[in-house]
Amino acid sequence: MSSISLLEDYEALPHDNVVLIEVAWEVANKVGGIYTVIQTKAKITTDEWGENYVLMGPYFEQNVRTQVELVEPMNPAIKRTIDLMNSKGCKVYFGRWLIEGNPCVILFDVAATSWNLDHWKAELWECCSIGIPWYDREANDAVLFGFLITWFLGEFDVDREAGERQIYHRYCMERAAVHCTHVFTTVSEITAVEAEHLLKSKPDVVTPNGLNLKKFSVMHEFQNLHSRSKMRIQEFIRGHFYGHLDFDLDKTVYFFIAGRYEFTNKGADVFLEALARLNYLLRAHQSAVTVIAFFIMPARTNNFNVESLKGQAIRKQLWDTANRVKEKFGSKLYESLLVGQLPDVNRMIDREDLTMMKRALYSTQRHSLPPVCTHNMLDDSTDPILNTIRRLSLFNHPNDRVKVIFHPEFLSSTSPLLPLDYEEFVRGCHLGVFPSYYEPWGYTPAECTVMGIPSISTNLSGFGCFMEEHITDPSAYGIYILDRRFKGLDECCNQLTSFLYSFCQQSRRQRIIQRNRTERLSDLLDWRYLGRYYTHARLLALAKAFPSNFSQDITRMSASFHYPQPNSPSSSFHSSPRYSESNDVRYNEEEEDEKDRKNIKLSSSMDLVPEQNKSLNDVLASSNYNIINHTIPASAMPTNPSSSTNPSKPSNPGSSTNPSSSTNPSKPSNPGSSTNPSSSTNPSKPSNPSSSTNPSKSSNPSSSTNPSKSPNPSSSTNPSKSPNPSSSTNPTKPANRSDASKPANPGDTSSPSNSTEARKSTPG
């Protein structure tokens, strides 16, 4: 295999010319969530590395035309390498990705190098005993892309053990890549466990995914955006359910699940089963709440459903008719008042108006149920979502309190059916449900969080594990963690049903309070904070690759601190909307907001570098540089007055109990149930926030009788007593946590403009 020793050239260069190269198939090529990771992380990485940060990805002409500006490389070593590869029959392009930060990209035309495929596959077989089938196009592209990257970097060394085992070729390729890295990283704790068992390699650093909060930053306006987007969703609902609009839209909550159409992996099967059980509970308790669940998953369709389009047309016709009658009514009312007479109501609407309104009313008559699917499916008889809906009889019947809408297409503001972008749609919903069985990270619940929308995740997703680790009571902040790791399928369905039913029992005021708390977690997902993990991984890689040149002190980062359980209004103890609309003067939302902002005060990843204007050589060569040299003064930490933490012996942040594991693995406690703050044990070793003090006596909502099989709903465990985010423990006793385990944020930009007055007055 031909190679170019590009890295050897760099060894002779000064340290400030070290180049950080990031390789990914989704560089300027949107396929899935990794595209969002790279796109949002580019700005903070470019700020840190400048022109020395280069991304490598595949070249696709249709993507490059709209996303990349092709330019000549400024780095002479990169230009020399590209010219040399192009002279040997490759097609390599250099440009700038037109995203925030404008990072440099090197793109490889995989198809133009397919003449080398057989040769490289033979070499892969000879070196590693990994055979690639001819029909596996994805694997073939991976081979071409990998060898082109190797060709460019001039270094290729695989672990021969992977080939000798003769395991499935993709698994072998991944394991070989892991064993050849200087630093192996994974996106979450759950994937770290997976890698340790399957790839036989423990990750050096866990690098969680973040978001560029500038995109979602609307400060206190997010509640108003929720109200406006919800009204637009309601317009769609009015058309979709014409003729059967016998439920109160003011008492309707909107749930949704979105992502790739992976029926089991994304948890659509569990969600549908829980919706059927929720429907039974709401009907049995004669609840006035209606739930509309959206499934936004792209599938094979040929066009919109005629019945769905007809519903929107009828809605528009009714709107136009009402406007015409309103204009004529207003004109007659105006003329009557001008002459000094009270209007005669019987003469305000004439026969023509009545005829027009009757014709519009007759057009709303419907002899069929509202459609479940908005499109014509190509594989209707074999579609897993539709087949499950048929099995559970969720057909949008008037008696059903749970309605289902399957939208098998990504949302777009140009759609004639539901003209909303995904971000607007999410803001208009009340709850995102993502009960994934496999999710390395999970961007959908993270996006919900930064937009102030509560969500349900699992402890088999990276996002769920991350939130369990950082928040004492995630459900109080609108982050419900479903236990899919230690519970069976039926128990998971019961627990999810409990979460959904508890959410339906919340009042409008409680939902507003919860959205405020959810939005305040945004800083936790900002790349300014999460970028520190990548900084640590890069410094560690340089120290391993060039120990003589990069011998700075690399210490292990730790962020195992917990945000305390928030205070709750006393009215929240009554979970029924009937009794919880009153205002409670004892609960001050502004004080709660200020307290949470102070608790969730995070250091920027750029704080890890002493001075941004300092050259990379000075930063990396500094002998006293420590990556986790950030602590918060004890005076700035709110402490529990009932605790007696010894300030001379701060707790070890890394010694906290892993929130994903319980005391008794065979009987894990419910992630939603919190520890009693007043009965915590050693403050330096906080207990698992998702478990109660006595695991054997914890209230587990998933252990209730199956609601779909219980003849007497009142005999089962009341789901409304499940961990309610607004019904926490004694508000005067916040959960105690270690003072030494919470980093400060010297650059915190919280301002008085984050007022909550606009939030409290916004409809839920």
Coordinates of C-alpha atoms in Angstrom, one line a residue, residues 220-655:
H220 CA -37.3 34.0 28.5
E221 CA -39.1 34.1 25.1
F222 CA -39.1 30.3 24.8
Q223 CA -42.5 30.1 26.7
N224 CA -44.0 32.5 24.1
L225 CA -42.6 30.5 21.3
H226 CA -44.1 27.4 22.8
S227 CA -47.5 29.1 22.9
R228 CA -47.3 30.3 19.2
S229 CA -46.1 26.9 17.9
K230 CA -48.7 25.1 19.9
M231 CA -51.4 27.2 18.2
R232 CA -50.1 26.2 14.8
I233 CA -50.2 22.5 15.8
Q234 CA -53.8 23.1 17.0
E235 CA -54.7 24.4 13.5
F236 CA -53.5 21.1 12.0
I237 CA -55.4 19.2 14.6
R238 CA -58.6 21.1 13.8
G239 CA -58.3 20.0 10.2
H240 CA -57.2 16.5 10.8
F241 CA -60.0 15.7 13.3
Y242 CA -62.8 17.6 11.5
G243 CA -66.1 16.0 12.2
H244 CA -64.7 14.3 15.4
L245 CA -63.4 17.4 17.2
D246 CA -65.3 16.6 20.3
F247 CA -62.4 17.2 22.7
D248 CA -61.2 20.4 24.3
L249 CA -58.0 21.7 22.7
D250 CA -57.2 23.6 25.9
K251 CA -57.0 20.3 27.7
T252 CA -55.0 18.5 25.1
V253 CA -51.4 17.6 25.5
Y254 CA -49.0 16.7 22.6
F255 CA -46.5 13.9 22.8
F256 CA -44.1 13.0 20.1
I257 CA -41.3 10.7 19.1
A258 CA -39.0 11.5 16.2
G259 CA -35.9 10.0 14.5
R260 CA -34.9 7.3 12.1
Y261 CA -37.5 4.6 11.5
E262 CA -36.0 2.0 13.8
F263 CA -39.1 0.5 15.4
T264 CA -37.4 -1.4 18.3
N265 CA -34.2 0.6 18.7
K266 CA -35.9 3.9 19.0
G267 CA -38.5 2.5 21.4
A268 CA -41.6 3.0 19.2
D269 CA -42.9 -0.4 20.2
V270 CA -42.7 0.5 23.9
F271 CA -44.3 3.9 23.3
L272 CA -47.3 2.5 21.4
E273 CA -47.9 -0.1 24.1
A274 CA -47.7 2.5 26.8
L275 CA -50.1 4.7 24.9
A276 CA -52.7 1.9 24.8
R277 CA -52.4 1.5 28.6
L278 CA -52.5 5.2 29.1
N279 CA -55.7 5.3 27.0
Y280 CA -57.3 2.7 29.3
L281 CA -56.3 4.7 32.4
L282 CA -57.6 8.0 31.1
R283 CA -60.9 6.4 30.1
A284 CA -61.3 4.5 33.3
H285 CA -60.7 7.6 35.4
Q286 CA -62.9 9.7 33.1
S287 CA -60.2 12.2 32.6
A288 CA -60.9 15.3 30.5
V289 CA -57.4 15.4 29.2
T290 CA -56.8 14.2 25.6
V291 CA -53.4 13.1 24.4
I292 CA -52.3 13.4 20.8
A293 CA -49.1 11.4 20.1
F294 CA -47.1 12.2 16.9
F295 CA -44.8 9.7 15.3
I296 CA -42.3 11.6 13.1
M297 CA -40.4 8.8 11.4
P298 CA -39.6 8.8 7.6
A299 CA -40.9 5.7 5.8
R300 CA -41.6 4.8 2.2
T301 CA -44.6 6.7 0.9
N302 CA -45.9 7.8 -2.5
N303 CA -47.8 10.9 -1.4
F304 CA -50.0 12.6 1.2
N305 CA -53.2 10.9 2.3
V306 CA -56.2 12.3 0.4
E307 CA -58.3 12.3 3.6
S308 CA -55.6 14.3 5.4
L309 CA -55.4 16.9 2.7
K310 CA -59.2 17.1 2.6
G311 CA -59.3 17.9 6.3
Q312 CA -56.9 20.8 6.0
A313 CA -58.9 22.1 3.0
I314 CA -62.2 21.9 4.9
R315 CA -60.6 23.7 7.9
K316 CA -59.4 26.5 5.6
Q317 CA -62.9 26.7 4.0
L318 CA -64.5 27.1 7.4
W319 CA -62.0 29.8 8.3
D320 CA -62.7 31.7 5.1
T321 CA -66.5 31.4 5.7
A322 CA -66.2 32.6 9.2
N323 CA -64.1 35.6 8.1
R324 CA -66.6 36.6 5.4
V325 CA -69.6 36.4 7.8
K326 CA -67.5 38.3 10.4
E327 CA -66.8 41.1 8.0
K328 CA -70.4 41.5 6.9
F329 CA -71.6 41.3 10.6
G330 CA -69.0 44.0 11.5
S331 CA -70.1 46.2 8.7
K332 CA -73.7 46.0 9.6
L333 CA -72.9 46.6 13.3
Y334 CA -70.9 49.7 12.4
E335 CA -73.7 51.1 10.3
S336 CA -76.2 50.5 13.0
L337 CA -74.1 52.3 15.6
L338 CA -73.5 55.2 13.3
V339 CA -77.2 56.1 13.1
G340 CA -77.5 55.8 16.9
Q341 CA -79.5 52.5 17.0
L342 CA -78.8 49.3 18.9
P343 CA -78.3 46.5 16.4
D344 CA -81.1 44.0 15.8
V345 CA -79.4 40.7 16.2
N346 CA -82.0 38.9 14.2
R347 CA -81.3 41.1 11.2
M348 CA -77.5 41.1 11.5
I349 CA -77.2 37.7 9.8
D350 CA -79.3 37.4 6.7
R351 CA -80.5 34.3 4.8
E352 CA -77.5 34.3 2.5
D353 CA -75.1 34.1 5.5
L354 CA -77.1 31.3 7.0
T355 CA -77.0 29.4 3.8
M356 CA -73.3 29.9 3.4
M357 CA -72.7 28.7 7.0
K358 CA -75.0 25.7 6.6
R359 CA -73.1 24.6 3.5
A360 CA -69.8 24.9 5.3
L361 CA -71.2 23.0 8.2
Y362 CA -72.5 20.2 6.1
S363 CA -69.0 19.8 4.5
T364 CA -67.7 18.9 8.0
Q365 CA -69.8 15.7 8.1
R366 CA -67.6 12.6 8.3
H367 CA -68.6 9.0 8.1
S368 CA -65.1 7.6 8.7
L369 CA -62.6 8.0 11.6
P370 CA -59.7 10.5 11.3
P371 CA -56.8 8.8 9.6
V372 CA -53.9 7.4 11.7
C373 CA -51.3 8.0 8.9
T374 CA -51.0 11.2 7.0
H375 CA -49.5 9.6 3.9
N376 CA -50.1 6.7 1.6
M377 CA -47.7 4.0 2.7
L378 CA -46.0 1.8 0.1
D379 CA -45.7 -1.1 2.6
D380 CA -49.0 -0.6 4.6
S381 CA -49.6 -4.2 5.3
T382 CA -46.1 -4.8 6.7
D383 CA -45.4 -1.5 8.4
P384 CA -44.5 -2.2 12.1
I385 CA -46.1 1.0 13.5
L386 CA -49.4 0.5 11.6
N387 CA -49.6 -3.2 12.4
T388 CA -49.1 -2.4 16.1
I389 CA -51.7 0.3 16.0
R390 CA -54.1 -2.2 14.5
R391 CA -53.3 -4.7 17.2
L392 CA -53.8 -2.2 19.9
S393 CA -57.0 -0.7 18.3
L394 CA -55.7 2.9 18.5
F395 CA -57.9 4.1 15.6
N396 CA -58.7 7.7 16.9
H397 CA -62.2 6.7 18.0
P398 CA -64.2 9.5 19.7
N399 CA -64.1 7.5 22.9
D400 CA -60.4 7.2 22.9
R401 CA -58.5 9.7 25.1
V402 CA -55.3 9.0 23.2
K403 CA -55.1 9.9 19.5
V404 CA -52.3 8.7 17.2
I405 CA -50.9 10.5 14.2
F406 CA -48.2 8.8 12.1
H407 CA -46.3 11.4 9.9
P408 CA -43.9 9.2 7.9
E409 CA -41.8 12.2 6.6
F410 CA -39.5 14.7 8.1
L411 CA -41.2 18.0 8.9
S412 CA -40.8 21.0 6.7
S413 CA -42.2 24.6 6.7
T414 CA -43.2 24.1 3.1
S415 CA -45.4 21.1 3.7
P416 CA -49.1 21.7 2.7
L417 CA -50.2 19.5 5.6
L418 CA -48.2 20.4 8.7
P419 CA -46.1 23.6 7.7
L420 CA -43.7 23.6 10.6
D421 CA -40.0 23.1 10.8
Y422 CA -38.8 20.4 13.3
E423 CA -37.6 23.0 15.8
E424 CA -41.0 24.9 15.7
F425 CA -42.9 21.6 16.1
V426 CA -40.8 20.5 19.1
R427 CA -41.4 23.9 20.8
G428 CA -45.2 23.5 20.3
C429 CA -45.3 20.0 21.9
H430 CA -45.5 19.3 25.6
L431 CA -43.4 16.1 26.0
G432 CA -40.9 14.3 23.8
V433 CA -40.9 10.5 24.3
F434 CA -37.7 8.6 23.4
P435 CA -37.7 5.2 25.1
S436 CA -34.7 4.0 23.0
Y437 CA -33.4 0.5 23.5
Y438 CA -30.1 1.5 21.9
E439 CA -29.0 5.1 21.7
P440 CA -25.3 5.9 22.1
W441 CA -26.2 9.5 22.9
G442 CA -29.6 10.8 21.8
Y443 CA -29.8 14.3 20.3
T444 CA -33.6 14.4 20.3
P445 CA -34.1 14.7 24.1
A446 CA -31.1 17.1 24.2
E447 CA -32.8 19.4 21.7
C448 CA -36.0 19.2 23.7
T449 CA -34.0 20.2 26.8
V450 CA -32.5 23.3 25.3
M451 CA -35.9 24.4 24.0
G452 CA -37.5 24.0 27.4
I453 CA -39.6 20.9 26.5
P454 CA -39.6 17.9 29.0
S455 CA -38.6 14.6 27.6
I456 CA -38.5 10.9 28.5
S457 CA -35.2 9.1 27.9
T458 CA -33.7 5.8 29.1
N459 CA -30.7 4.6 31.0
L460 CA -29.6 2.8 27.8
S461 CA -29.0 6.1 26.1
G462 CA -26.0 8.4 26.6
F463 CA -28.2 11.4 27.3
G464 CA -30.2 9.6 30.0
C465 CA -27.0 8.4 31.8
F466 CA -25.5 11.8 31.6
M467 CA -28.5 13.5 33.2
E468 CA -28.7 10.8 35.9
E469 CA -25.1 11.5 36.7
H470 CA -25.4 15.3 36.9
I471 CA -28.9 15.9 38.4
T472 CA -30.1 14.7 41.7
D473 CA -33.8 14.4 40.7
P474 CA -34.0 14.5 36.9
S475 CA -37.8 14.1 36.8
A476 CA -38.1 17.4 38.7
Y477 CA -36.4 19.1 35.9
G478 CA -38.5 17.5 33.2
I479 CA -36.0 14.7 32.4
Y480 CA -37.7 11.4 33.0
I481 CA -35.3 8.4 32.9
L482 CA -36.9 5.1 31.9
D483 CA -35.2 2.0 33.2
R484 CA -34.6 -0.3 30.2
R485 CA -31.4 -1.8 31.5
F486 CA -32.6 -3.7 34.5
K487 CA -36.3 -4.1 33.8
G488 CA -38.2 -6.4 31.5
L489 CA -40.4 -5.1 28.6
D490 CA -43.7 -5.3 30.5
E491 CA -42.2 -3.4 33.5
C492 CA -40.8 -0.8 31.2
C493 CA -44.2 -0.3 29.6
N494 CA -45.8 0.1 33.0
Q495 CA -43.1 2.6 34.1
L496 CA -43.5 4.6 30.9
T497 CA -47.3 4.5 31.4
S498 CA -46.8 5.9 34.9
F499 CA -44.7 8.7 33.6
L500 CA -47.2 9.6 30.9
Y501 CA -50.2 9.5 33.2
S502 CA -48.4 11.6 35.8
F503 CA -47.6 14.2 33.2
C504 CA -51.3 14.2 32.1
Q505 CA -52.3 15.0 35.6
Q506 CA -50.2 18.1 35.8
S507 CA -51.9 21.5 35.7
R508 CA -51.0 24.2 33.2
R509 CA -49.1 26.1 35.9
Q510 CA -47.1 23.0 36.8
R511 CA -46.2 22.4 33.2
I512 CA -45.0 26.0 32.9
I513 CA -42.8 25.6 36.0
Q514 CA -41.4 22.4 34.7
R515 CA -40.6 23.9 31.3
N516 CA -38.7 26.7 33.1
R517 CA -36.7 24.2 35.0
T518 CA -36.0 22.1 31.9
E519 CA -34.7 25.2 30.0
R520 CA -32.4 26.0 32.8
L521 CA -30.5 22.8 32.1
S522 CA -29.4 24.2 28.8
D523 CA -26.0 25.3 30.0
L524 CA -25.2 21.7 30.9
L525 CA -25.4 20.7 27.2
D526 CA -23.4 23.7 25.9
W527 CA -20.3 22.9 23.9
R528 CA -18.6 25.6 26.0
Y529 CA -18.7 23.2 28.8
L530 CA -18.7 19.8 27.1
G531 CA -15.8 20.8 24.9
R532 CA -13.5 20.3 27.8
Y533 CA -13.7 16.6 27.4
Y534 CA -12.4 16.8 23.8
T535 CA -9.7 19.2 24.9
H536 CA -8.6 16.6 27.5
A537 CA -8.7 13.8 24.8
R538 CA -6.5 15.8 22.4
L539 CA -3.9 16.7 25.0
L540 CA -3.8 13.1 26.1
A541 CA -3.3 11.9 22.5
L542 CA -0.4 14.3 22.0
A543 CA 1.2 13.2 25.2
K544 CA 1.0 9.6 24.2
A545 CA 2.1 10.1 20.6
F546 CA 4.9 12.5 21.4
P547 CA 5.9 11.9 25.1
S548 CA 9.2 13.8 24.7
N549 CA 7.6 16.9 23.4
F550 CA 4.3 17.0 25.2
S551 CA 5.0 16.0 28.8
Q552 CA 2.5 18.3 30.5
D553 CA 0.5 17.0 33.5
I554 CA -2.6 15.3 32.2
T555 CA -5.0 14.5 35.0
R556 CA -8.3 12.6 34.8
M557 CA -11.3 14.8 34.5
S558 CA -14.3 14.3 36.7
A559 CA -17.7 15.8 36.6
S560 CA -19.7 13.6 39.0
F561 CA -21.5 16.4 40.8
H562 CA -25.3 16.6 41.2
Y563 CA -27.7 19.5 41.0
P564 CA -30.0 19.5 44.0
Q565 CA -33.7 18.8 44.0
P566 CA -35.6 22.0 43.3
N567 CA -38.2 23.6 45.6
S568 CA -41.9 23.0 44.6
P569 CA -45.1 25.0 45.1
S570 CA -47.3 23.5 47.8
S571 CA -50.2 23.4 45.2
S572 CA -48.1 20.9 43.3
F573 CA -48.8 18.3 45.9
H574 CA -52.2 18.0 44.4
S575 CA -51.6 16.3 41.1
S576 CA -55.1 16.8 39.7
P577 CA -55.5 19.9 37.5
R578 CA -58.8 20.6 39.2
Y579 CA -57.1 21.5 42.5
S580 CA -53.8 23.1 41.4
E581 CA -54.6 26.2 39.4
S582 CA -54.5 28.5 42.4
N583 CA -51.4 30.8 42.8
D584 CA -49.2 30.0 45.8
V585 CA -47.4 33.0 47.3
R586 CA -45.0 30.7 49.1
Y587 CA -43.4 29.6 45.8
N588 CA -41.4 32.3 44.1
E589 CA -40.4 31.4 40.6
E590 CA -37.8 34.2 40.3
E591 CA -36.0 32.9 43.4
E592 CA -36.2 29.4 42.0
D593 CA -34.8 30.6 38.7
E594 CA -31.9 32.4 40.4
K595 CA -31.2 29.4 42.6
D596 CA -31.1 27.0 39.6
R597 CA -29.0 29.4 37.5
K598 CA -26.5 29.5 40.4
N599 CA -26.5 25.7 40.8
I600 CA -26.0 25.2 37.0
K601 CA -23.0 27.4 36.6
L602 CA -20.5 25.8 34.4
S603 CA -17.0 26.5 33.3
S604 CA -16.3 27.1 29.6
S605 CA -14.0 24.6 28.0
M606 CA -11.8 27.6 26.9
D607 CA -11.1 28.2 30.6
L608 CA -8.9 25.1 30.4
V609 CA -6.5 27.1 28.3
P610 CA -4.9 29.8 30.4
E611 CA -5.0 32.4 27.7
Q612 CA -6.8 32.1 24.3
N613 CA -4.2 34.3 22.6
K614 CA -1.4 32.2 23.9
S615 CA 0.2 30.1 21.2
L616 CA -0.4 26.3 21.2
N617 CA 3.3 25.7 21.9
D618 CA 3.2 27.8 25.1
V619 CA -0.1 26.1 26.2
L620 CA 1.0 22.5 25.6
A621 CA 4.5 23.0 26.8
S622 CA 3.6 24.6 30.1
S623 CA 4.8 22.2 32.8
N624 CA 2.3 23.3 35.4
Y625 CA -0.8 23.1 33.2
N626 CA -3.5 21.0 34.7
I627 CA -6.7 20.2 32.8
I628 CA -8.9 20.2 35.9
N629 CA -7.6 23.0 38.0
H630 CA -11.0 24.6 38.5
T631 CA -12.8 24.6 41.8
I632 CA -15.4 26.7 43.4
P633 CA -15.0 28.5 46.7
A634 CA -17.0 26.9 49.5
S635 CA -18.6 30.3 50.3
A636 CA -20.2 30.3 46.8
M637 CA -21.8 26.8 47.3
P638 CA -25.3 26.6 48.8
T639 CA -25.0 24.1 51.6
N640 CA -27.6 22.1 53.5
P641 CA -28.0 23.6 57.0
S642 CA -28.8 20.2 58.4
S643 CA -25.6 18.7 57.1
S644 CA -22.2 18.8 58.8
T645 CA -19.8 18.5 55.8
N646 CA -16.2 19.0 56.9
P647 CA -14.7 21.7 54.6
S648 CA -11.3 20.5 55.3
K649 CA -12.1 17.2 53.7
P650 CA -13.9 17.8 50.4
S651 CA -15.4 14.9 48.7
N652 CA -14.0 13.2 45.7
P653 CA -16.1 14.0 42.7
G654 CA -15.2 10.8 41.1
S655 CA -16.3 8.7 44.1

